[in-house]
């Protein structure tokens, strides 16, 4: 019934929504299996459609469901822009944390999944590991989310557990701290020029690639 509209739905996604308290199928069966009533299916469809069509976070969806359970109409939430009207990112330049903003468009969750070809359950896993997240103050993702999701899918094909991407994330955090240290003198003066910020990041990435190559082939 669900796959007719959501062909990528998985058991892990259902378990996740149940753990988050959004659905509560009957589990008092002798076999231990969960049994979904028509009301459970309708509730599940409401959650999935709110994510797909309105890009709502689970917290807001939960509040809407609670309002429905009380017999109230859920408060209308402003929808995120449709895919064809995704918000443009700022022009390249230093961001608040010093990292150069990348040109392009911010993407909806559905667009990230489509471009990366990563499954919904795996993407949820990345979010729970805090490896991908929407941009601050929105429900839209930067291009880096597509890159991480694509890498996760390709590395999973080689048998890498998604949790092992935390090692790469820790390396990125350490490198970002190093860049911040290098740029601090510029900021104390008149601020770091955008081309300087971009060049420092470029050099650090080149050094990272060279050192990784040396470790693998040394």
Short mmCIF file of C-alpha atoms in Angstrom, two decimals:
data_model
loop_
_atom_site.label_atom_id
_atom_site.label_comp_id
_atom_site.label_asym_id
_atom_site.label_seq_id
_atom_site.Cartn_x
_atom_site.Cartn_y
_atom_site.Cartn_z
CA UNK A 1 0.00 0.00 0.00
CA UNK A 2 2.83 2.40 0.81
CA UNK A 3 5.16 1.42 -2.02
CA UNK A 4 2.57 2.35 -4.61
CA UNK A 5 3.37 5.97 -3.74
CA UNK A 6 6.74 5.56 -1.99
CA UNK A 7 8.62 2.77 -3.79
CA UNK A 8 11.83 3.36 -1.78
CA UNK A 9 10.22 2.89 1.64
CA UNK A 10 12.21 0.49 3.80
CA UNK A 11 11.73 -1.41 7.04
CA UNK A 12 14.49 0.67 8.64
CA UNK A 13 12.61 3.87 7.75
CA UNK A 14 9.45 2.48 9.39
CA UNK A 15 11.44 1.51 12.49
CA UNK A 16 12.96 5.00 12.62
CA UNK A 17 9.56 6.73 12.39
CA UNK A 18 8.23 4.41 15.09
CA UNK A 19 11.22 5.17 17.34
CA UNK A 20 10.53 8.87 16.85
CA UNK A 21 6.95 8.36 18.02
CA UNK A 22 5.31 9.29 14.72
CA UNK A 23 3.65 5.92 14.16
CA UNK A 24 2.73 3.24 16.68
CA UNK A 25 1.61 -0.04 15.09
CA UNK A 26 0.27 -2.84 17.26
CA UNK A 27 3.13 -5.00 18.59
CA UNK A 28 1.11 -7.27 20.86
CA UNK A 29 1.13 -10.13 18.37
CA UNK A 30 2.28 -13.65 19.38
CA UNK A 31 4.69 -13.68 16.44
CA UNK A 32 6.26 -10.37 17.46
CA UNK A 33 5.43 -8.78 14.11
CA UNK A 34 3.96 -5.30 13.95
CA UNK A 35 0.41 -5.01 12.64
CA UNK A 36 -0.64 -1.80 10.87
CA UNK A 37 -4.29 -0.78 10.91
CA UNK A 38 -5.81 1.42 8.22
CA UNK A 39 -5.38 4.37 10.60
CA UNK A 40 -1.68 3.51 11.00
CA UNK A 41 -1.25 3.44 7.22
CA UNK A 42 -3.03 6.79 6.86
CA UNK A 43 -0.82 8.27 9.57
CA UNK A 44 2.30 6.91 7.90
CA UNK A 45 1.25 8.37 4.55
CA UNK A 46 0.68 11.74 6.24
CA UNK A 47 4.24 11.68 7.62
CA UNK A 48 5.84 10.63 4.33
CA UNK A 49 3.88 13.18 2.31
CA UNK A 50 4.74 15.96 4.76
CA UNK A 51 8.42 15.11 4.31
CA UNK A 52 8.23 14.78 0.54
CA UNK A 53 5.87 17.60 -0.38
CA UNK A 54 6.38 20.14 2.38
CA UNK A 55 9.93 19.25 3.50
CA UNK A 56 8.86 19.45 7.15
CA UNK A 57 11.16 18.33 9.98
CA UNK A 58 9.90 15.49 12.14
CA UNK A 59 9.32 17.83 15.08
CA UNK A 60 6.80 19.88 13.09
CA UNK A 61 5.13 16.76 11.69
CA UNK A 62 4.79 15.40 15.22
CA UNK A 63 3.13 18.65 16.35
CA UNK A 64 0.69 18.46 13.45
CA UNK A 65 -0.18 14.85 14.28
CA UNK A 66 -0.72 15.77 17.93
CA UNK A 67 -3.10 18.53 16.83
CA UNK A 68 -5.01 16.07 14.65
CA UNK A 69 -5.20 13.62 17.57
CA UNK A 70 -6.80 16.40 19.64
CA UNK A 71 -9.37 16.95 16.91
CA UNK A 72 -7.81 20.24 15.83
CA UNK A 73 -6.70 21.40 12.42
CA UNK A 74 -2.90 21.48 12.23
CA UNK A 75 -1.35 24.90 11.92
CA UNK A 76 -0.47 25.60 8.32
CA UNK A 77 3.29 25.65 7.93
CA UNK A 78 4.90 27.65 5.18
CA UNK A 79 6.13 25.27 2.56
CA UNK A 80 9.70 25.20 1.37
CA UNK A 81 10.24 26.30 -2.23
CA UNK A 82 9.55 23.63 -4.86
CA UNK A 83 12.49 21.91 -6.49
CA UNK A 84 12.48 24.12 -9.58
CA UNK A 85 12.61 27.22 -7.36
CA UNK A 86 15.36 26.12 -4.97
CA UNK A 87 17.05 29.04 -3.27
CA UNK A 88 20.31 30.29 -4.79
CA UNK A 89 23.36 30.28 -2.57
CA UNK A 90 25.39 33.41 -1.92
CA UNK A 91 28.15 34.31 -4.31
CA UNK A 92 31.55 32.75 -3.49
CA UNK A 93 33.23 34.37 -0.55
CA UNK A 94 34.08 33.72 3.10
CA UNK A 95 31.19 32.43 5.14
CA UNK A 96 30.56 33.00 8.80
CA UNK A 97 32.99 30.22 9.78
CA UNK A 98 35.59 31.26 7.24
CA UNK A 99 34.88 28.50 4.75
CA UNK A 100 34.35 29.75 1.21
CA UNK A 101 30.75 29.43 0.11
CA UNK A 102 30.26 27.30 -2.97
CA UNK A 103 28.31 28.57 -5.94
CA UNK A 104 25.17 26.79 -7.03
CA UNK A 105 21.74 26.19 -5.59
CA UNK A 106 20.52 24.92 -2.30
CA UNK A 107 18.73 21.62 -2.77
CA UNK A 108 15.68 19.96 -1.33
CA UNK A 109 15.99 16.61 0.40
CA UNK A 110 14.41 14.92 -2.61
CA UNK A 111 16.94 16.51 -4.97
CA UNK A 112 19.87 15.32 -2.83
CA UNK A 113 18.51 11.76 -2.87
CA UNK A 114 17.92 11.89 -6.62
CA UNK A 115 21.38 13.25 -7.46
CA UNK A 116 23.28 10.95 -5.12
CA UNK A 117 21.11 7.86 -5.78
CA UNK A 118 21.41 7.12 -2.05
CA UNK A 119 18.48 5.35 -0.40
CA UNK A 120 16.25 7.12 2.10
CA UNK A 121 17.28 4.84 4.99
CA UNK A 122 20.99 5.41 4.37
CA UNK A 123 20.44 9.17 4.16
CA UNK A 124 18.61 9.11 7.49
CA UNK A 125 21.60 7.21 8.90
CA UNK A 126 23.94 9.95 7.66
CA UNK A 127 21.74 12.57 9.32
CA UNK A 128 21.73 10.70 12.62
CA UNK A 129 25.53 10.51 12.43
CA UNK A 130 25.55 14.28 11.77
CA UNK A 131 27.44 13.76 8.53
CA UNK A 132 24.85 15.72 6.54
CA UNK A 133 22.42 18.39 7.69
CA UNK A 134 20.31 21.18 6.18
CA UNK A 135 21.82 24.63 6.03
CA UNK A 136 21.28 26.63 9.21
CA UNK A 137 17.79 28.11 9.41
CA UNK A 138 16.36 26.19 6.45
CA UNK A 139 15.30 22.76 5.29
CA UNK A 140 17.54 22.94 2.21
CA UNK A 141 20.93 21.32 1.66
CA UNK A 142 24.16 22.56 0.12
CA UNK A 143 26.04 20.78 -2.64
CA UNK A 144 28.30 19.22 -0.02
CA UNK A 145 25.37 17.04 1.08
CA UNK A 146 25.21 15.53 -2.42
CA UNK A 147 28.98 14.90 -2.37
CA UNK A 148 28.83 13.20 1.04
CA UNK A 149 25.77 11.13 0.10
CA UNK A 150 27.37 10.08 -3.20
CA UNK A 151 30.60 9.12 -1.45
CA UNK A 152 28.64 7.17 1.16
CA UNK A 153 26.86 5.16 -1.54
CA UNK A 154 30.05 4.41 -3.47
CA UNK A 155 32.05 3.48 -0.37
CA UNK A 156 29.19 1.28 0.86
CA UNK A 157 29.54 -0.64 -2.40
CA UNK A 158 33.08 -1.48 -1.28
CA UNK A 159 31.85 -2.68 2.10
CA UNK A 160 32.53 0.44 4.16
CA UNK A 161 30.12 1.06 7.03
CA UNK A 162 28.61 4.55 6.95
CA UNK A 163 29.82 5.12 10.51
CA UNK A 164 33.40 4.96 9.25
CA UNK A 165 32.84 8.24 7.44
CA UNK A 166 33.18 9.84 10.88
CA UNK A 167 36.94 9.30 10.51
CA UNK A 168 36.93 11.51 7.41
CA UNK A 169 34.75 14.04 9.18
CA UNK A 170 37.18 14.26 12.10
CA UNK A 171 40.03 14.89 9.66
CA UNK A 172 37.98 17.65 8.01
CA UNK A 173 37.27 19.25 11.40
CA UNK A 174 40.99 19.28 12.24
CA UNK A 175 41.86 20.76 8.84
CA UNK A 176 39.18 23.45 9.18
CA UNK A 177 40.65 24.42 12.56
CA UNK A 178 44.08 24.69 10.94
CA UNK A 179 42.71 26.97 8.23
CA UNK A 180 41.00 29.14 10.83
CA UNK A 181 44.34 29.51 12.62
CA UNK A 182 46.07 30.56 9.39
CA UNK A 183 43.37 33.11 8.55
CA UNK A 184 43.10 34.62 12.02
CA UNK A 185 45.81 37.30 11.45
CA UNK A 186 43.98 38.48 8.33
CA UNK A 187 40.70 38.74 10.21
CA UNK A 188 42.26 40.78 12.99
CA UNK A 189 43.29 43.34 10.40
CA UNK A 190 40.75 44.03 7.69
CA UNK A 191 39.29 40.59 7.19
CA UNK A 192 40.54 37.84 4.95
CA UNK A 193 39.99 38.53 1.22
CA UNK A 194 37.82 35.95 -0.50
CA UNK A 195 40.62 34.89 -2.85
CA UNK A 196 42.96 34.35 0.12
CA UNK A 197 40.39 32.17 1.91
CA UNK A 198 39.79 30.13 -1.24
CA UNK A 199 43.53 29.73 -1.87
CA UNK A 200 44.25 28.53 1.67
CA UNK A 201 41.50 25.92 1.45
CA UNK A 202 42.75 24.84 -1.98
CA UNK A 203 46.30 24.36 -0.73
CA UNK A 204 45.14 22.41 2.34
CA UNK A 205 43.05 20.12 0.13
CA UNK A 206 46.00 19.57 -2.19
CA UNK A 207 48.24 18.72 0.77
CA UNK A 208 45.59 16.35 2.13
CA UNK A 209 45.30 14.54 -1.21
CA UNK A 210 49.09 14.26 -1.54
CA UNK A 211 49.53 12.93 2.02
CA UNK A 212 46.71 10.42 1.55
CA UNK A 213 48.27 9.27 -1.71
CA UNK A 214 51.61 8.87 0.06
CA UNK A 215 50.05 6.77 2.84
CA UNK A 216 48.36 4.47 0.34
CA UNK A 217 51.26 4.11 -2.07
CA UNK A 218 54.23 4.67 0.26
#
